[in-house]
Short mmCIF file of C-alpha atoms and ligand atoms in Angstrom, two decimals:
data_model
loop_
_atom_site.label_atom_id
_atom_site.label_comp_id
_atom_site.label_asym_id
_atom_site.label_seq_id
_atom_site.Cartn_x
_atom_site.Cartn_y
_atom_site.Cartn_z
CA MET A 24 0.15 0.78 -0.39
CA ARG A 25 1.54 3.63 -0.34
CA ILE A 26 1.12 4.56 3.09
CA THR A 27 3.39 2.45 4.05
CA VAL A 28 6.10 2.94 1.31
CA LEU A 29 5.84 6.76 1.43
CA LEU A 30 6.67 5.88 5.25
CA LEU A 31 9.16 3.72 4.77
CA MET A 32 10.49 6.48 3.33
CA HIS A 33 10.36 9.46 5.24
CA LEU A 34 11.86 7.24 8.43
CA ALA A 35 14.64 6.35 5.52
CA LEU A 36 15.23 10.42 5.11
CA SER A 37 14.50 10.80 8.44
CA ALA A 38 17.24 8.63 9.21
CA CYS A 39 19.73 9.71 6.68
CA THR A 40 20.25 12.74 9.28
CA ASP A 41 19.07 12.23 12.83
CA ASP A 42 21.18 9.31 13.93
CA ALA A 43 19.93 9.44 17.88
CA PRO A 44 17.06 7.83 19.85
CA SER A 45 15.11 11.95 19.39
CA HIS A 46 12.64 11.90 21.34
CA VAL A 47 11.29 11.40 24.75
CA GLY A 48 9.66 8.20 25.07
CA GLY A 49 9.77 6.12 22.13
CA ALA A 50 8.33 5.96 18.50
CA LEU A 51 5.46 3.25 17.07
CA PRO A 52 7.09 1.10 14.48
CA GLY A 53 6.77 3.35 11.24
CA GLU A 54 6.15 6.74 13.14
CA PRO A 55 7.02 9.57 11.92
CA ASP A 56 8.61 13.23 13.63
CA ILE A 57 6.25 16.06 12.63
CA ARG A 58 8.39 19.66 12.49
CA VAL A 59 6.49 21.71 13.68
CA ARG A 60 6.81 25.69 13.44
CA VAL A 61 6.00 27.28 16.69
CA ILE A 62 7.59 30.22 16.50
CA ARG A 63 8.08 32.39 13.66
CA SER A 64 10.74 35.08 12.86
CA THR A 65 12.96 36.31 16.42
CA ASP A 66 15.49 37.87 17.00
CA ALA A 67 16.21 35.11 20.67
CA VAL A 68 14.55 33.28 22.81
CA GLN A 69 15.32 31.84 26.33
CA ILE A 70 15.27 28.18 26.34
CA ASP A 71 15.27 26.20 29.77
CA ALA A 72 14.22 22.95 31.66
CA ASP A 73 14.04 20.52 34.42
CA ALA A 74 16.23 18.16 33.53
CA THR A 75 19.79 18.72 31.50
CA LEU A 76 19.88 20.78 27.49
CA GLN A 77 22.38 19.75 25.35
CA LEU A 78 22.82 21.80 22.29
CA GLN A 79 24.76 21.00 19.03
CA PRO A 80 24.46 22.47 15.76
CA ILE A 81 23.43 19.84 13.50
CA GLY A 82 26.78 19.17 11.44
CA ALA A 83 29.23 20.30 14.37
CA ASN A 84 31.62 18.87 15.93
CA ARG A 85 30.74 20.18 19.30
CA LYS A 86 28.06 19.82 22.40
CA PHE A 87 27.21 22.54 24.42
CA VAL A 88 25.42 20.97 28.38
CA SER A 89 23.91 23.40 30.76
CA ASP A 90 21.31 22.96 33.56
CA GLN A 91 20.60 26.25 33.32
CA SER A 92 18.09 28.28 31.51
CA LEU A 93 19.75 29.56 28.13
CA ALA A 94 18.93 33.24 26.14
CA ILE A 95 20.23 31.95 23.06
CA ALA A 96 20.56 35.17 19.61
CA MET A 97 21.26 35.36 16.38
CA LYS A 98 22.62 38.43 16.17
CA ALA A 99 24.34 39.71 12.34
CA GLY A 100 25.10 35.92 11.02
CA VAL A 101 26.65 34.53 15.05
CA TRP A 102 24.81 32.46 16.92
CA THR A 103 25.01 33.47 20.55
CA ILE A 104 24.26 31.64 23.75
CA ASN A 105 24.15 34.17 27.49
CA ASN A 106 26.08 36.44 25.84
CA GLU A 107 28.33 34.15 24.07
CA ALA A 108 29.23 35.11 19.65
CA LEU A 109 29.99 31.88 18.40
CA PRO A 110 31.17 32.56 15.55
CA ASP A 111 33.31 28.56 14.35
CA ILE A 112 29.50 27.41 13.66
CA GLY A 113 28.23 29.25 11.69
CA LEU A 114 24.70 29.20 10.42
CA ALA A 115 23.78 25.53 12.04
CA PRO A 116 20.48 24.28 13.23
CA ILE A 117 20.84 23.92 16.77
CA GLU A 118 19.47 21.21 18.10
CA VAL A 119 18.43 21.77 21.61
CA ARG A 120 17.24 18.21 24.06
CA LEU A 121 17.73 16.48 27.26
CA ILE A 122 20.26 14.45 27.95
CA ASP A 123 19.51 13.28 31.49
CA GLY A 124 14.61 12.98 30.81
CA GLY A 125 12.51 11.30 32.32
CA PRO A 126 8.97 10.78 30.01
CA GLY A 127 7.48 13.72 29.72
CA ASP A 128 9.89 16.34 30.63
CA VAL A 129 10.03 19.09 28.41
CA ILE A 130 11.56 22.24 26.77
CA ARG A 131 10.02 25.92 27.46
CA VAL A 132 11.43 27.50 25.81
CA ASN A 133 10.23 31.73 26.08
CA GLY A 134 7.94 30.06 29.06
CA ARG A 135 5.72 27.60 26.85
CA ALA A 136 6.65 23.53 26.93
CA TYR A 137 7.04 21.18 24.09
CA PRO A 138 7.61 17.40 24.35
CA GLY A 139 10.36 16.31 21.93
CA LEU A 140 13.12 17.89 20.61
CA VAL A 141 13.89 21.79 19.44
CA HIS A 142 15.37 22.89 16.25
CA LEU A 143 16.49 27.31 16.55
CA VAL A 144 17.32 27.32 12.23
CA SER A 145 18.08 31.00 11.36
CA ARG A 146 16.30 33.03 8.70
CA SER A 147 17.90 33.62 5.57
CA ALA A 148 17.87 37.02 4.76
CA GLY A 149 19.43 38.07 1.54
CA ASP A 150 23.22 38.84 0.98
CA ALA A 151 22.04 40.09 4.23
CA PRO A 152 23.40 38.02 7.34
CA PRO A 153 20.95 36.68 9.68
CA THR A 154 19.50 38.45 11.87
CA ARG A 155 16.48 35.68 12.73
CA MET A 156 15.35 32.56 13.58
CA ASP A 157 12.92 29.97 14.27
CA VAL A 158 11.59 27.59 16.90
CA ILE A 159 10.79 24.02 15.47
CA ASN A 160 9.44 21.55 17.36
CA HIS A 161 10.42 18.00 16.13
CA ILE A 162 8.50 15.77 17.51
CA HIS A 163 7.18 12.36 17.59
CA LEU A 164 3.18 12.95 16.13
CA GLU A 165 1.40 10.91 18.49
CA ALA A 166 3.60 12.83 20.80
CA TYR A 167 2.26 15.41 19.20
CA LEU A 168 -1.30 15.40 19.03
CA PRO A 169 -2.63 16.37 21.99
CA GLY A 170 -1.57 19.42 21.59
CA VAL A 171 -3.73 19.92 18.56
CA LEU A 172 -6.45 18.60 19.96
CA GLU A 173 -6.19 21.29 23.88
CA ARG A 174 -6.25 23.71 21.43
CA GLU A 175 -8.76 23.08 18.17
CA ILE A 176 -12.30 22.07 20.37
CA TYR A 177 -12.64 22.28 24.23
CA SER A 178 -11.85 20.14 26.99
CA ASP A 179 -15.74 19.84 27.84
CA TRP A 180 -16.49 18.38 24.50
CA HIS A 181 -17.94 15.18 24.23
CA LEU A 182 -14.87 11.99 23.38
CA ALA A 183 -15.81 11.03 19.84
CA THR A 184 -15.80 14.95 19.05
CA PHE A 185 -12.24 13.52 20.09
CA HIS A 186 -11.94 11.27 18.54
CA ALA A 187 -13.15 12.49 15.45
CA GLN A 188 -10.88 15.23 15.83
CA ALA A 189 -7.76 13.43 16.37
CA ILE A 190 -8.60 11.24 13.53
CA ALA A 191 -9.13 14.28 10.72
CA ALA A 192 -5.79 16.17 13.03
CA ARG A 193 -3.42 13.47 12.13
CA SER A 194 -4.12 12.79 8.70
CA TYR A 195 -3.57 16.31 7.57
CA ALA A 196 -0.11 16.48 9.85
CA LEU A 197 0.86 13.64 7.40
CA ASN A 198 -0.01 15.04 4.86
CA ARG A 199 1.23 17.12 4.66
CA ILE A 200 4.82 15.60 6.54
CA LEU A 201 4.41 13.24 3.52
CA ASN A 202 3.94 16.50 1.08
CA ALA A 203 6.36 18.16 2.01
CA PRO A 204 9.02 20.70 -0.37
CA PRO A 205 12.73 18.73 0.11
CA THR A 206 13.65 22.72 0.69
CA ARG A 207 11.40 22.94 3.72
CA THR A 208 12.59 22.87 7.94
CA PHE A 209 9.39 22.18 9.67
CA ASP A 210 5.99 20.22 7.76
CA VAL A 211 2.45 22.59 10.14
CA GLU A 212 3.18 26.05 11.54
CA SER A 213 1.35 25.75 15.25
CA THR A 214 -1.09 27.83 14.23
CA GLN A 215 -4.28 28.30 11.97
CA ALA A 216 -2.36 28.73 9.27
CA SER A 217 -2.03 24.95 9.47
CA GLN A 218 -3.57 23.66 12.76
CA ALA A 219 -3.75 25.43 16.93
CA TYR A 220 -0.78 23.77 18.46
CA ALA A 221 -0.84 24.36 22.11
CA GLY A 222 2.82 22.12 22.63
CA ALA A 223 2.71 20.11 26.02
CA THR A 224 -0.79 19.19 27.74
CA THR A 225 -1.76 17.22 30.50
CA ASN A 226 -5.69 17.38 29.91
CA PRO A 227 -6.62 14.06 29.41
CA ARG A 228 -9.59 13.94 27.10
CA ALA A 229 -7.04 15.17 24.42
CA ILE A 230 -4.68 12.67 25.76
CA ILE A 231 -7.27 9.61 25.70
CA GLY A 232 -8.78 10.52 21.74
CA VAL A 233 -5.15 10.91 20.83
CA LEU A 234 -4.06 7.71 22.25
CA GLU A 235 -7.47 5.24 21.31
CA THR A 236 -7.42 6.55 17.71
CA THR A 237 -3.40 5.60 17.80
CA GLY A 238 -2.88 5.82 13.59
CA LEU A 239 -5.70 5.69 12.53
CA VAL A 240 -6.13 8.11 9.75
CA LEU A 241 -8.58 9.28 6.32
CA THR A 242 -7.34 7.72 2.87
CA HIS A 243 -9.06 7.86 -0.45
CA GLY A 244 -7.36 5.76 -3.32
CA ASP A 245 -3.84 5.46 -1.83
CA GLN A 246 -3.50 8.43 -0.10
CA VAL A 247 -4.08 10.40 3.45
CA LEU A 248 -5.97 12.62 3.08
CA PRO A 249 -5.45 16.05 4.30
CA ALA A 250 -8.54 16.29 6.43
CA TYR A 251 -9.16 19.92 6.81
CA TYR A 252 -12.19 20.89 9.08
CA SER A 253 -12.90 24.79 10.46
CA SER A 254 -15.35 25.66 13.48
CA THR A 255 -18.22 26.29 11.86
CA CYS A 256 -19.64 25.52 8.34
CA GLY A 257 -23.05 27.55 8.89
CA GLY A 258 -25.19 24.82 7.59
CA ALA A 259 -23.51 24.17 4.69
CA GLY A 260 -19.43 22.93 3.35
CA LEU A 261 -17.65 23.77 0.83
CA SER A 262 -14.38 22.67 -1.40
CA PRO A 263 -10.61 23.05 -1.01
CA ASP A 264 -11.05 24.40 -5.20
CA GLY A 265 -14.01 26.63 -3.60
CA ALA A 266 -12.98 28.12 -1.18
CA PHE A 267 -9.06 28.81 -2.08
CA ALA A 268 -9.45 28.87 -6.29
CA ASN A 269 -6.37 26.00 -6.58
CA ASP A 270 -6.45 22.79 -7.47
CA GLU A 271 -6.78 20.30 -4.94
CA TYR A 272 -9.81 17.69 -6.11
CA TRP A 273 -10.37 15.54 -3.58
CA PRO A 274 -13.90 13.66 -3.31
CA PRO A 275 -13.61 13.02 0.12
CA LEU A 276 -13.31 17.06 0.40
CA GLN A 277 -16.48 17.86 -1.99
CA PRO A 278 -19.09 18.43 0.25
CA VAL A 279 -23.06 16.71 0.06
CA ALA A 280 -26.10 18.60 1.89
CA HIS A 281 -26.40 17.19 6.44
CA PRO A 282 -28.63 18.58 9.11
CA ALA A 283 -27.33 21.48 9.83
CA TYR A 284 -25.49 19.48 12.91
CA CYS A 285 -23.89 23.05 13.81
CA ARG A 286 -26.66 25.15 14.60
CA HIS A 287 -26.39 25.96 17.42
CA SER A 288 -22.68 27.44 17.57
CA ARG A 289 -22.60 31.06 18.35
CA TYR A 290 -21.04 30.93 14.58
CA PHE A 291 -24.24 29.86 12.52
CA GLU A 292 -25.66 32.68 11.97
CA TRP A 293 -23.69 35.95 12.28
CA GLY A 294 -24.39 39.40 11.14
CA PRO A 295 -25.31 41.70 9.27
CA ILE A 296 -22.52 43.97 10.26
CA ARG A 297 -21.44 46.63 7.96
CA ARG A 298 -18.07 47.40 6.27
CA ASN A 299 -17.61 50.80 4.79
CA LEU A 300 -16.60 50.46 0.81
CA VAL A 301 -13.54 52.31 1.00
CA SER A 302 -11.89 50.91 4.18
CA LEU A 303 -12.75 47.30 2.83
CA GLY A 304 -11.27 48.30 -0.91
CA ASN A 305 -8.14 49.27 1.29
CA ARG A 306 -8.25 45.69 2.57
CA MET A 307 -8.26 44.55 -0.23
CA THR A 308 -5.47 46.44 -1.64
CA ALA A 309 -3.68 45.70 1.26
CA TRP A 310 -3.48 42.22 0.85
CA GLY A 311 -3.66 41.94 -2.78
CA ARG A 312 0.17 43.89 -1.86
CA GLN A 313 0.94 40.82 0.24
CA ARG A 314 0.19 38.50 -2.51
CA ARG A 315 1.80 40.22 -6.42
CA HIS A 316 -2.91 39.28 -6.78
CA PRO A 317 -4.23 41.84 -9.24
CA ILE A 318 -6.47 43.15 -6.93
CA ARG A 319 -3.91 45.01 -5.99
CA ASN A 320 -4.59 47.65 -8.74
CA LEU A 321 -8.62 47.71 -7.03
CA ARG A 322 -10.17 51.38 -6.69
CA ARG A 323 -13.61 52.29 -5.31
CA ILE A 324 -15.40 49.61 -5.08
CA THR A 325 -18.98 49.80 -6.74
CA ASP A 326 -20.58 46.77 -6.25
CA ILE A 327 -19.76 43.23 -4.81
CA GLN A 328 -21.63 40.02 -6.85
CA ILE A 329 -21.94 36.16 -5.08
CA SER A 330 -19.71 35.48 -8.80
CA GLU A 331 -20.59 31.35 -8.75
CA ARG A 332 -21.66 29.66 -6.01
CA ASN A 333 -21.68 24.92 -5.11
CA ASP A 334 -24.25 22.75 -5.06
CA LEU A 335 -25.50 23.40 -1.99
CA ASP A 336 -25.38 27.20 -2.17
CA ARG A 337 -22.79 27.67 -1.01
CA PRO A 338 -20.75 31.09 -2.73
CA GLU A 339 -17.16 30.12 -4.24
CA ARG A 340 -16.40 33.37 -5.83
CA PHE A 341 -16.97 36.64 -5.71
CA THR A 342 -16.51 39.48 -8.45
CA ILE A 343 -15.60 42.76 -7.43
CA VAL A 344 -15.40 45.72 -9.64
CA ASP A 345 -13.87 49.10 -8.81
CA ASP A 346 -15.34 53.52 -10.24
CA ARG A 347 -12.92 51.70 -13.31
CA GLY A 348 -14.82 49.02 -14.00
CA ASN A 349 -12.03 47.42 -13.61
CA ALA A 350 -13.24 43.05 -12.28
CA TYR A 351 -11.28 41.16 -10.00
CA ASP A 352 -12.19 37.60 -8.98
CA LEU A 353 -11.88 36.16 -5.42
CA SER A 354 -12.81 32.84 -4.18
CA ALA A 355 -14.78 32.91 -0.54
CA ASP A 356 -12.03 31.71 1.89
CA GLU A 357 -9.36 35.12 -0.50
CA PHE A 358 -12.54 37.50 -0.32
CA ARG A 359 -12.90 36.19 3.77
CA THR A 360 -9.16 36.85 3.98
CA ALA A 361 -8.49 40.17 2.14
CA ALA A 362 -11.44 41.11 3.91
CA ASN A 363 -9.48 41.29 7.60
CA SER A 364 -6.97 42.08 6.02
CA THR A 365 -4.83 45.79 6.69
CA LYS A 366 -1.80 46.39 6.25
CA ALA A 367 -0.34 45.42 9.99
CA GLY A 368 -1.66 41.85 9.80
CA PRO A 369 -5.02 41.17 10.11
CA LEU A 370 -7.54 42.44 11.75
CA PRO A 371 -9.05 42.34 15.31
CA LYS A 372 -11.08 39.19 15.46
CA LYS A 373 -14.21 41.57 16.54
CA ASP A 374 -13.89 42.96 12.99
CA ARG A 375 -13.11 40.16 10.83
CA LEU A 376 -15.64 38.06 8.57
CA LEU A 377 -15.89 34.64 10.48
CA SER A 378 -16.76 33.06 6.77
CA GLY A 379 -17.50 33.38 3.20
CA PHE A 380 -20.58 32.23 3.38
CA VAL A 381 -22.14 35.25 3.25
CA GLU A 382 -24.65 37.46 1.46
CA LEU A 383 -23.88 41.20 0.36
CA GLU A 384 -25.84 44.95 -0.12
CA ILE A 385 -24.16 48.40 -1.48
CA ARG A 386 -26.27 50.74 0.38
CA GLY A 387 -24.96 54.24 -0.13
CA ASP A 388 -20.87 53.42 0.79
CA GLN A 389 -21.62 50.38 2.79
CA VAL A 390 -22.01 47.65 2.79
CA VAL A 391 -24.77 45.56 4.89
CA ILE A 392 -23.39 41.80 5.26
CA ALA A 393 -25.38 38.79 6.47
CA GLY A 394 -23.02 36.07 7.49
CA ARG A 395 -23.19 31.68 7.99
CA GLY A 396 -20.31 29.50 10.15
CA PHE A 397 -16.27 30.78 11.40
CA GLY A 398 -13.53 29.38 9.12
CA HIS A 399 -13.35 27.77 5.52
CA GLY A 400 -16.75 25.56 6.00
CA ILE A 401 -13.96 22.27 4.43
CA GLY A 402 -14.63 19.27 4.99
CA LEU A 403 -15.34 18.66 10.11
CA CYS A 404 -17.28 21.04 11.52
CA GLN A 405 -16.24 21.57 14.65
CA TYR A 406 -19.67 22.04 16.83
CA GLY A 407 -21.34 20.02 14.32
CA ALA A 408 -19.25 16.94 14.98
CA GLN A 409 -20.24 18.08 18.69
CA GLN A 410 -23.06 18.42 18.31
CA MET A 411 -23.22 14.76 16.39
CA ALA A 412 -20.99 13.63 19.88
CA GLU A 413 -24.21 14.21 22.42
CA GLU A 414 -26.80 12.50 19.80
CA GLY A 415 -24.85 9.27 20.46
CA HIS A 416 -22.28 9.06 17.16
CA SER A 417 -19.53 7.53 17.26
CA GLY A 418 -16.08 9.22 16.01
CA ARG A 419 -15.97 7.11 13.21
CA ASP A 420 -20.07 7.71 12.10
CA ILE A 421 -19.04 12.14 12.55
CA LEU A 422 -16.12 11.18 9.98
CA ALA A 423 -18.53 9.65 7.55
CA THR A 424 -20.79 12.06 8.07
CA TYR A 425 -18.47 15.15 6.77
CA TYR A 426 -15.22 13.17 4.09
CA PRO A 427 -18.11 11.38 3.24
CA GLY A 428 -16.34 8.11 0.69
CA ALA A 429 -12.91 8.42 2.88
CA LEU A 430 -11.24 5.51 4.79
CA ILE A 431 -10.47 5.39 8.08
CA GLU A 432 -7.07 2.36 8.20
CA ARG A 433 -4.12 2.22 10.43
CA ALA A 434 -1.15 4.49 8.41
CA TYR A 435 1.66 3.12 11.94
ZN1 ZN B 26 -21.87 22.14 10.58
#
């Protein structure tokens, strides 16, 4: 089976660069590691642990051992540890591990606890010497997942919801591991750009939900499904190609009609809200400039049309027209993120458009928006999954509803 072949290839590649047992607690046979970028672009970090820290520049013949908290910085292309410059190790990534820890011991980075290893990787800065680093947690996949469940769903939700969420999150993660570009230093972000990750957790349902589904993933054909999920579908889902306007096509991610299980979510219906057309236009041009999208040339908005809907009547594409008569095309999730952009980054949560599942009407210098759902709407609906669990459905029932036609198979 292809999954097994791909996993073995991945592990063989890992084995070339990682000759020591890498983690507290052993991996299952065939279980891969995942690389999670937990801090993006910082100039310094504070690292400590309850056990002895060992720092090893990868590929260099030096090790640093410490029982103390360490301040590590990247200054003008030189690593420093507690302000001591280490020019001889160059820009090699630094691997941080515990050498006398017990099971459950963690490495704390800026106070947040992570199981597994931590890699500090300098960020290239064109021709200039780097002054920043990324922090990447390397961890067995099963040890990573409780920290995802901790962040993605509420700790008092039903265990069946945790089962479904664990299998979806494992599938998404494994798909990303298997498809990571060779030059990338990480597989997933620790934010909702991939899936949220808390690091170490003691949340019992998160731990049990992962343990009781160990190794299980959603598949289609011979592939591990990138099992996207979002908070609240609002009663009708969307496919990845509909949400993101890419060519990602997976039959189990094509939405089908099902009861509006998420009807009790506070995000099921929202608005109407009003947006000034000038400020909305400014957000869309800011977003367009960040992505070199044609909408960076947008002038004053005169019209916004829903140009395509899917079979469930959920908007898939929007056309934005300006006072020069130029029309710009955005997918549903592009519309949502563009409407939430500013030059300085995303809007505060209270001002954000929660989804692209909206109806719009232009009134004078404003657009009135009424919406449904929260998130991109692909795959599992978290509030819907919780309602199904409350009604007595199992994790498997939930997954069959939101990923129709997918199989649940053991990857390791
Ligand atoms: Zn839903």
